[in-house]
Short mmCIF file of C-alpha atoms and ligand atoms in Angstrom, two decimals:
data_model
loop_
_atom_site.label_atom_id
_atom_site.label_comp_id
_atom_site.label_asym_id
_atom_site.label_seq_id
_atom_site.Cartn_x
_atom_site.Cartn_y
_atom_site.Cartn_z
CA UNK A 17 88.05 89.58 50.96
CA UNK A 18 91.22 89.88 53.33
CA UNK A 19 92.51 93.18 54.50
CA UNK A 20 96.45 93.36 54.88
CA UNK A 21 97.58 93.91 58.07
CA UNK A 22 93.74 93.87 59.37
CA UNK A 23 93.80 97.67 58.81
CA UNK A 24 90.59 99.07 60.20
CA UNK A 25 89.22 95.50 61.34
CA UNK A 26 87.46 95.59 64.74
CA UNK A 27 89.00 92.30 66.08
CA UNK A 28 87.25 92.44 69.43
CA UNK A 29 85.78 94.39 72.07
CA UNK A 30 87.30 96.42 74.84
CA UNK A 31 86.79 98.65 77.81
CA UNK A 32 90.16 99.88 78.35
CA UNK A 33 91.09 102.43 75.90
CA UNK A 34 89.90 104.48 72.69
CA UNK A 35 92.66 105.35 70.35
CA UNK A 36 91.81 108.39 68.00
CA UNK A 37 88.31 108.04 68.73
CA UNK A 38 86.17 111.01 67.54
CA UNK A 39 85.55 113.45 70.63
CA UNK A 40 87.56 111.24 72.86
CA UNK A 41 91.12 111.09 71.53
CA UNK A 42 93.32 108.73 73.43
CA UNK A 43 91.87 107.69 76.99
CA UNK A 44 92.38 104.96 79.22
CA UNK A 45 89.49 103.77 80.89
CA UNK A 46 87.81 106.99 80.29
CA UNK A 47 90.29 109.36 81.30
CA UNK A 48 92.10 111.60 78.70
CA UNK A 49 95.74 111.15 78.14
CA UNK A 50 96.71 114.61 78.28
CA UNK A 51 95.32 115.01 81.84
CA UNK A 52 97.13 111.63 83.00
CA UNK A 53 100.41 112.88 81.78
CA UNK A 54 99.81 116.27 83.52
CA UNK A 55 98.24 115.32 86.73
CA UNK A 56 98.82 111.59 87.37
CA UNK A 57 102.06 109.39 88.12
CA UNK A 58 102.84 105.80 86.16
CA UNK A 59 101.86 103.97 89.53
CA UNK A 60 98.31 105.66 89.43
CA UNK A 61 97.85 104.70 85.90
CA UNK A 62 99.15 101.32 86.19
CA UNK A 63 96.58 101.06 89.22
CA UNK A 64 93.74 102.33 87.25
CA UNK A 65 94.69 100.04 84.12
CA UNK A 66 95.07 96.67 86.28
CA UNK A 67 92.49 97.16 88.77
CA UNK A 68 89.86 99.31 86.82
CA UNK A 69 89.82 102.31 89.07
CA UNK A 70 91.95 105.43 90.11
CA UNK A 71 93.50 104.57 93.19
CA UNK A 72 92.67 106.73 96.49
CA UNK A 73 95.67 108.39 98.47
CA UNK A 74 95.52 105.35 100.77
CA UNK A 75 95.49 102.92 98.12
CA UNK A 76 98.19 104.57 95.89
CA UNK A 77 100.47 104.41 99.14
CA UNK A 78 99.96 100.78 99.76
CA UNK A 79 100.13 100.10 95.69
CA UNK A 80 103.64 102.04 95.50
CA UNK A 81 104.92 100.02 98.82
CA UNK A 82 103.71 96.95 97.26
CA UNK A 83 105.70 97.53 94.35
CA UNK A 84 108.72 98.29 96.35
CA UNK A 85 108.28 95.13 97.99
CA UNK A 86 108.43 93.30 94.45
CA UNK A 87 111.82 94.75 93.23
CA UNK A 88 114.01 91.72 94.36
CA UNK A 89 114.89 89.16 92.37
CA UNK A 90 115.15 85.57 93.07
CA UNK A 91 118.62 83.86 93.11
CA UNK A 92 117.67 81.27 90.42
CA UNK A 93 116.71 84.34 88.31
CA UNK A 94 119.74 86.09 88.99
CA UNK A 95 121.80 82.79 87.84
CA UNK A 96 120.11 82.80 84.66
CA UNK A 97 120.85 86.68 83.84
CA UNK A 98 124.34 86.01 84.69
CA UNK A 99 124.59 83.61 81.94
CA UNK A 100 122.89 85.85 79.14
CA UNK A 101 125.78 87.09 77.11
CA UNK A 102 126.76 90.61 76.93
CA UNK A 103 126.07 91.21 73.41
CA UNK A 104 122.32 90.05 74.01
CA UNK A 105 119.66 92.83 73.00
CA UNK A 106 118.05 93.83 76.19
CA UNK A 107 114.68 93.02 75.05
CA UNK A 108 115.81 89.13 74.95
CA UNK A 109 116.97 89.93 78.37
CA UNK A 110 113.52 90.70 79.18
CA UNK A 111 111.76 87.99 77.38
CA UNK A 112 114.07 85.42 78.98
CA UNK A 113 113.52 87.07 82.66
CA UNK A 114 109.56 86.80 82.35
CA UNK A 115 109.73 83.28 80.92
CA UNK A 116 112.08 82.25 83.92
CA UNK A 117 110.25 83.93 86.37
CA UNK A 118 106.97 82.26 85.35
CA UNK A 119 108.66 78.81 86.16
CA UNK A 120 109.77 80.15 89.95
CA UNK A 121 106.60 82.08 90.62
CA UNK A 122 104.15 80.24 88.80
CA UNK A 123 100.76 81.61 87.73
CA UNK A 124 97.60 80.49 89.92
CA UNK A 125 100.05 78.92 92.84
CA UNK A 126 100.92 80.50 95.89
CA UNK A 127 97.58 82.85 95.62
CA UNK A 128 99.14 84.31 92.69
CA UNK A 129 96.66 86.31 90.35
CA UNK A 130 97.10 87.77 86.86
CA UNK A 131 96.92 91.29 88.56
CA UNK A 132 99.53 90.21 91.33
CA UNK A 133 102.07 89.01 88.62
CA UNK A 134 101.59 91.91 86.63
CA UNK A 135 102.70 94.21 89.61
CA UNK A 136 105.52 91.71 90.29
CA UNK A 137 106.83 92.17 86.40
CA UNK A 138 106.30 95.92 86.26
CA UNK A 139 108.32 96.29 89.61
CA UNK A 140 110.91 93.86 88.67
CA UNK A 141 111.18 94.07 84.75
CA UNK A 142 113.70 96.96 85.47
CA UNK A 143 115.82 94.88 88.03
CA UNK A 144 116.22 91.99 85.84
CA UNK A 145 117.33 94.34 82.99
CA UNK A 146 119.63 96.30 85.22
CA UNK A 147 121.01 93.42 87.01
CA UNK A 148 122.34 91.64 83.61
CA UNK A 149 123.50 95.38 82.45
CA UNK A 150 125.60 96.24 85.62
CA UNK A 151 126.81 92.50 85.87
CA UNK A 152 127.85 92.43 82.40
CA UNK A 153 129.12 95.81 81.91
CA UNK A 154 130.50 96.49 85.17
CA UNK A 155 131.03 93.08 86.76
CA UNK A 156 128.76 94.19 89.70
CA UNK A 157 126.31 92.18 91.61
CA UNK A 158 123.73 94.80 92.40
CA UNK A 159 120.91 94.50 94.96
CA UNK A 160 117.87 95.29 93.41
CA UNK A 161 116.04 96.12 96.28
CA UNK A 162 116.61 99.95 95.09
CA UNK A 163 114.54 101.73 97.92
CA UNK A 164 112.93 103.92 95.72
CA UNK A 165 109.05 104.12 95.61
CA UNK A 166 108.50 104.62 91.91
CA UNK A 167 109.27 102.65 88.89
CA UNK A 168 110.92 105.43 87.35
CA UNK A 169 113.00 106.30 90.27
CA UNK A 170 113.79 102.38 90.74
CA UNK A 171 115.07 102.34 87.11
CA UNK A 172 117.09 105.27 87.14
CA UNK A 173 118.58 104.49 90.06
CA UNK A 174 119.67 101.05 89.11
CA UNK A 175 120.89 102.39 86.04
CA UNK A 176 123.52 104.63 87.71
CA UNK A 177 123.60 103.79 91.20
CA UNK A 178 123.01 107.49 92.16
CA UNK A 179 120.28 109.48 93.56
CA UNK A 180 117.88 110.09 90.51
CA UNK A 181 117.62 113.66 88.84
CA UNK A 182 114.13 114.91 89.71
CA UNK A 183 113.52 116.32 86.09
CA UNK A 184 114.93 113.04 84.64
CA UNK A 185 112.77 111.16 86.84
CA UNK A 186 109.42 113.03 86.20
CA UNK A 187 110.11 112.73 82.41
CA UNK A 188 110.84 109.25 82.24
CA UNK A 189 107.30 109.11 84.61
CA UNK A 190 105.68 110.73 81.93
CA UNK A 191 107.03 108.58 79.19
CA UNK A 192 105.80 105.66 81.26
CA UNK A 193 102.29 107.29 81.51
CA UNK A 194 101.96 107.50 77.66
CA UNK A 195 103.12 104.22 76.87
CA UNK A 196 101.43 102.27 79.48
CA UNK A 197 98.29 101.35 76.98
CA UNK A 198 97.22 101.62 73.23
CA UNK A 199 94.25 99.34 72.60
CA UNK A 200 94.59 96.66 70.05
CA UNK A 201 98.29 97.41 68.91
CA UNK A 202 100.20 94.22 67.72
CA UNK A 203 101.83 93.27 71.15
CA UNK A 204 98.68 93.86 73.12
CA UNK A 205 96.89 91.86 70.32
CA UNK A 206 99.54 89.02 70.69
CA UNK A 207 99.11 89.06 74.39
CA UNK A 208 95.21 88.84 73.94
CA UNK A 209 95.58 85.75 71.45
CA UNK A 210 97.87 83.92 73.66
CA UNK A 211 95.57 84.40 76.51
CA UNK A 212 92.71 83.23 74.47
CA UNK A 213 94.22 79.74 74.38
CA UNK A 214 94.06 79.73 78.19
CA UNK A 215 97.62 79.96 78.56
CA UNK A 216 98.89 81.82 81.47
CA UNK A 217 99.99 85.47 81.88
CA UNK A 218 103.70 84.71 81.78
CA UNK A 219 103.28 83.16 78.16
CA UNK A 220 101.08 86.02 77.08
CA UNK A 221 103.67 88.53 78.29
CA UNK A 222 106.54 86.75 76.65
CA UNK A 223 104.98 86.47 73.64
CA UNK A 224 104.03 90.22 73.55
CA UNK A 225 107.51 91.29 74.28
CA UNK A 226 108.55 89.23 71.16
CA UNK A 227 106.11 91.58 69.15
CA UNK A 228 107.10 94.76 70.75
CA UNK A 229 110.84 94.18 69.58
CA UNK A 230 110.31 94.92 66.26
CA UNK A 231 110.87 98.15 64.59
CA UNK A 232 107.62 98.84 63.11
CA UNK A 233 106.26 98.64 66.61
CA UNK A 234 108.23 99.24 69.84
CA UNK A 235 111.61 99.10 68.41
CA UNK A 236 110.89 102.38 66.43
CA UNK A 237 112.18 104.38 69.63
CA UNK A 238 115.68 102.76 69.11
CA UNK A 239 115.62 103.20 65.32
CA UNK A 240 114.65 106.86 65.76
CA UNK A 241 117.38 107.56 68.03
CA UNK A 242 120.12 105.94 65.60
CA UNK A 243 118.45 107.95 62.94
CA UNK A 244 118.64 111.54 64.69
CA UNK A 245 121.91 110.66 66.46
CA UNK A 246 123.75 110.29 62.78
CA UNK A 247 123.25 114.13 62.26
CA UNK A 248 125.17 116.92 63.52
CA UNK A 249 123.12 119.90 62.39
CA UNK A 250 119.44 120.56 61.62
CA UNK A 251 121.04 121.50 58.07
CA UNK A 252 122.78 118.10 57.56
CA UNK A 253 119.70 116.32 58.75
CA UNK A 254 117.52 117.97 56.38
CA UNK A 255 120.13 116.94 53.64
CA UNK A 256 120.18 113.37 54.82
CA UNK A 257 116.52 113.11 55.30
CA UNK A 258 116.01 114.09 51.79
CA UNK A 259 118.14 111.53 50.51
CA UNK A 260 116.19 108.85 52.44
CA UNK A 261 113.07 109.78 51.24
CA UNK A 262 114.55 109.98 47.53
CA UNK A 263 115.56 106.37 48.19
CA UNK A 264 111.97 105.67 49.59
CA UNK A 265 113.30 104.56 53.04
CA UNK A 266 111.00 104.44 55.89
CA UNK A 267 111.75 106.98 58.56
CA UNK A 268 111.38 105.50 62.05
CA UNK A 269 109.28 107.14 64.53
CA UNK A 270 106.92 108.63 61.91
CA UNK A 271 103.49 107.26 60.56
CA UNK A 272 100.90 105.29 62.47
CA UNK A 273 98.04 102.87 61.58
CA UNK A 274 95.23 104.47 63.60
CA UNK A 275 96.43 108.20 63.86
CA UNK A 276 96.42 109.65 60.50
CA UNK A 277 96.38 113.43 61.88
CA UNK A 278 98.89 113.12 64.60
CA UNK A 279 99.68 111.07 67.70
CA UNK A 280 98.53 113.07 70.61
CA UNK A 281 101.52 111.79 72.71
CA UNK A 282 103.90 113.30 70.57
CA UNK A 283 103.54 116.84 71.85
CA UNK A 284 103.74 115.79 75.38
CA UNK A 285 107.10 113.89 74.85
CA UNK A 286 108.43 116.41 72.83
CA UNK A 287 108.01 119.04 75.41
CA UNK A 288 109.61 116.97 77.80
CA UNK A 289 112.59 116.50 75.39
CA UNK A 290 112.78 120.00 75.09
CA UNK A 291 112.72 120.66 78.70
CA UNK A 292 115.55 117.99 79.31
CA UNK A 293 117.78 119.44 76.49
CA UNK A 294 117.53 123.12 77.76
CA UNK A 295 118.12 121.78 81.25
CA UNK A 296 121.31 119.94 80.03
CA UNK A 297 122.40 122.96 77.75
CA UNK A 298 122.53 121.06 74.94
CA UNK A 299 119.81 121.21 72.17
CA UNK A 300 121.52 119.73 69.21
CA UNK A 301 119.56 116.36 69.25
CA UNK A 302 116.15 118.03 69.95
CA UNK A 303 117.03 120.89 67.07
CA UNK A 304 117.75 117.97 64.71
CA UNK A 305 114.85 115.94 65.48
CA UNK A 306 112.38 119.06 65.13
CA UNK A 307 113.97 119.78 61.77
CA UNK A 308 113.51 116.07 60.67
CA UNK A 309 109.84 116.73 61.95
CA UNK A 310 109.48 119.62 59.61
CA UNK A 311 111.02 118.08 56.55
CA UNK A 312 108.50 115.05 56.99
CA UNK A 313 105.65 116.96 57.47
CA UNK A 314 106.65 119.11 54.47
CA UNK A 315 107.36 116.29 52.13
CA UNK A 316 105.15 113.32 53.37
CA UNK A 317 102.52 114.95 55.48
CA UNK A 318 103.39 112.25 57.95
CA UNK A 319 103.24 113.08 61.69
CA UNK A 320 105.84 111.82 64.51
CA UNK A 321 104.40 109.07 66.65
CA UNK A 322 105.69 108.90 70.22
CA UNK A 323 108.50 107.01 69.58
CA UNK A 324 110.31 109.93 67.74
CA UNK A 325 110.93 112.54 70.28
CA UNK A 326 111.06 109.38 73.03
CA UNK A 327 114.12 108.97 71.77
CA UNK A 328 115.62 112.49 72.36
CA UNK A 329 114.13 112.35 75.76
CA UNK A 330 115.48 109.09 76.78
CA UNK A 331 118.71 109.95 75.74
CA UNK A 332 118.97 112.91 77.50
CA UNK A 333 117.92 110.96 80.40
CA UNK A 334 120.99 109.28 80.23
CA UNK A 335 119.29 105.78 79.14
CA UNK A 336 121.22 103.85 76.98
CA UNK A 337 119.60 103.58 73.01
CA UNK A 338 119.16 99.39 73.61
CA UNK A 339 117.18 100.14 76.66
CA UNK A 340 114.55 102.40 75.07
CA UNK A 341 112.13 99.67 74.10
CA UNK A 342 112.83 97.51 77.48
CA UNK A 343 111.58 100.72 79.43
CA UNK A 344 108.31 100.77 76.69
CA UNK A 345 107.88 96.91 78.13
CA UNK A 346 108.06 97.92 81.92
CA UNK A 347 105.15 100.47 81.16
CA UNK A 348 103.15 98.21 78.78
CA UNK A 349 103.02 95.30 80.84
CA UNK A 350 100.32 97.46 82.60
CA UNK A 351 98.03 97.68 79.62
CA UNK A 352 98.91 94.02 78.52
CA UNK A 353 98.03 92.91 81.88
CA UNK A 354 94.59 94.68 81.77
CA UNK A 355 93.95 93.23 78.26
CA UNK A 356 95.10 89.67 79.56
CA UNK A 357 92.66 90.21 82.51
CA UNK A 358 89.59 91.45 80.19
CA UNK A 359 90.27 88.51 77.64
CA UNK A 360 90.34 86.09 80.36
CA UNK A 361 87.13 87.31 81.77
CA UNK A 362 84.87 87.08 78.57
CA UNK A 363 87.32 84.53 76.60
CA UNK A 364 86.50 82.85 73.16
CA UNK A 365 89.69 81.24 71.21
CA UNK A 366 90.86 83.85 68.85
CA UNK A 367 91.10 81.82 65.67
CA UNK A 368 90.47 83.88 62.50
CA UNK A 369 90.58 82.31 58.84
CA UNK A 370 93.17 82.71 56.27
CA UNK A 371 92.43 83.49 52.36
CA UNK A 372 94.10 80.65 50.76
CA UNK A 373 96.31 81.35 47.81
CA UNK A 374 98.52 77.99 47.37
CA UNK A 375 97.98 75.68 44.63
CA UNK A 376 95.15 73.50 43.71
CA UNK A 377 94.97 69.98 45.25
CA UNK A 378 97.37 67.67 43.22
CA UNK A 379 98.50 64.00 43.24
CA UNK A 380 101.24 63.46 45.82
CA UNK A 381 104.61 62.58 44.32
CA UNK A 382 106.40 59.42 46.16
CA UNK A 383 109.88 60.35 47.26
CA UNK A 384 111.47 57.93 44.49
CA UNK A 385 109.87 59.72 41.60
CA UNK A 386 111.04 63.23 42.55
CA UNK A 387 113.72 64.88 40.61
N1 COA B 401 108.26 106.84 56.60
C1 COA B 401 108.27 107.04 55.53
N2 COA B 401 107.24 106.70 54.64
C2 COA B 401 105.92 106.21 55.46
C3 COA B 401 106.36 106.25 56.84
C4 COA B 401 107.55 106.30 57.31
N3 COA B 401 107.70 106.31 58.83
N4 COA B 401 105.05 105.63 57.41
C5 COA B 401 104.31 105.59 56.31
N5 COA B 401 105.06 105.90 55.19
C6 COA B 401 104.40 105.78 53.67
C7 COA B 401 104.20 104.43 53.62
O1 COA B 401 105.60 104.09 52.74
C8 COA B 401 103.03 104.60 52.49
O2 COA B 401 103.35 105.17 51.14
P1 COA B 401 102.72 104.84 49.85
O3 COA B 401 101.07 104.89 49.93
O4 COA B 401 103.38 105.81 48.91
O5 COA B 401 103.34 103.28 50.04
C9 COA B 401 101.91 105.49 53.11
O6 COA B 401 102.77 106.47 53.98
C10 COA B 401 101.13 104.87 53.94
O7 COA B 401 101.66 104.01 55.09
P2 COA B 401 101.26 102.63 55.30
O8 COA B 401 102.60 101.59 55.17
O9 COA B 401 100.24 101.90 54.57
O10 COA B 401 101.08 102.65 57.06
P3 COA B 401 100.66 101.41 57.86
O11 COA B 401 99.64 101.88 58.84
O12 COA B 401 100.70 100.06 57.31
O13 COA B 401 101.93 101.80 58.67
C11 COA B 401 103.65 102.19 60.33
C12 COA B 401 102.14 102.12 59.90
C13 COA B 401 103.44 102.70 62.03
C14 COA B 401 104.04 100.73 60.33
C15 COA B 401 104.49 102.87 59.45
O14 COA B 401 103.84 104.30 59.54
C16 COA B 401 105.98 102.99 59.95
O15 COA B 401 106.32 101.71 59.23
N6 COA B 401 106.41 103.79 60.54
C17 COA B 401 107.83 103.67 60.73
C18 COA B 401 107.86 102.75 62.28
C19 COA B 401 107.28 103.34 63.37
O16 COA B 401 107.57 104.52 63.80
N7 COA B 401 106.48 102.58 64.33
C20 COA B 401 106.17 102.80 65.17
C21 COA B 401 104.45 103.15 65.31
S1 COA B 401 103.75 103.65 66.81
#
């Protein structure tokens, strides 16, 4: 018997996260997401995931300094980024950048470990993306050593070239915490499958970026933005969504394979989306989104997942829509790395079976006899 989409199948053991577990909810290495989002920073969470413990104050200072020191890009990588067309999707820029970096700074050489490469990628994915973006859009060759000591601050400064707004910086930081890890989701499982063949961390993360790009997974935050930005008022949104539901269309940013009674990350990002909208004096997008949430609950009993209100939050942070999923990559690299390390430490090739539904054995027809 097969189960479509491996729904409900336990596909491996992990000590990294619980997702929707009774009595626990979403936890990273035993810490509740609500506590992490309230009290921690993304750098603490990345350290927790990759190094399996919360950093002490001294360790955190050293870790932030280390990430800051890894923001620069080798010349050969900058040259490759300059060749990628302006029309490319930023996810494909990161996929290519990850792959290229793997040829320049290979795993297992120069004292590199999976953990140190994860740090390098977390620190430099924003650099790759925005080096390419600013070169293609404004003809600038920016210095990607931003001087910012947080991943969120680095991204925002690279995006605009200006001092990041503290509220936007913290909102982005919280979103990175929320996006960091989520157990055996499609991209993480992809990373584990690749790792199980004993391929290196660059191969695993490049493949994971490919899996995250699709709109049923990470790409949903971009698709949600395209949806909500079509409507100018909550009333037109309600009308439009009702028509979509009549046409049995998927509403991006709603539903979840595991959470059937709500995604605990959604309320947190929603509160940030609201805070940012109020601070900007423009709650249109938030009001439209909230109405869509009410309509989908009333009509389909479906909850928003993290991607839905992340769209409003990211838009209010000034992040271009096509960069929403790449921002997710920067954060999720910490979770992917934790899983790659865990898989490696207790590895067995992941190779399930398929239930055959093709033709019975039949005689081969030589080419000359086929019509
Ligand atoms: N919009 C409209 N209907 C939806 C829906 C959505 N976003 N998500 C689920 N449903 C409906 C399905 O059509 C199905 O209805 P049916 O029983 O009448 O056929 C029912 O709810 C169950 O959904 P199912 O497709 O079995 O859920 P799944 O576990 O296979 O899929 C998702 C989970 C996330 C892929 C799915 O909810 C989805 O496509 N959501 C939109 C994309 C998204 O936001 N992805 C990000 C996930 S974090």
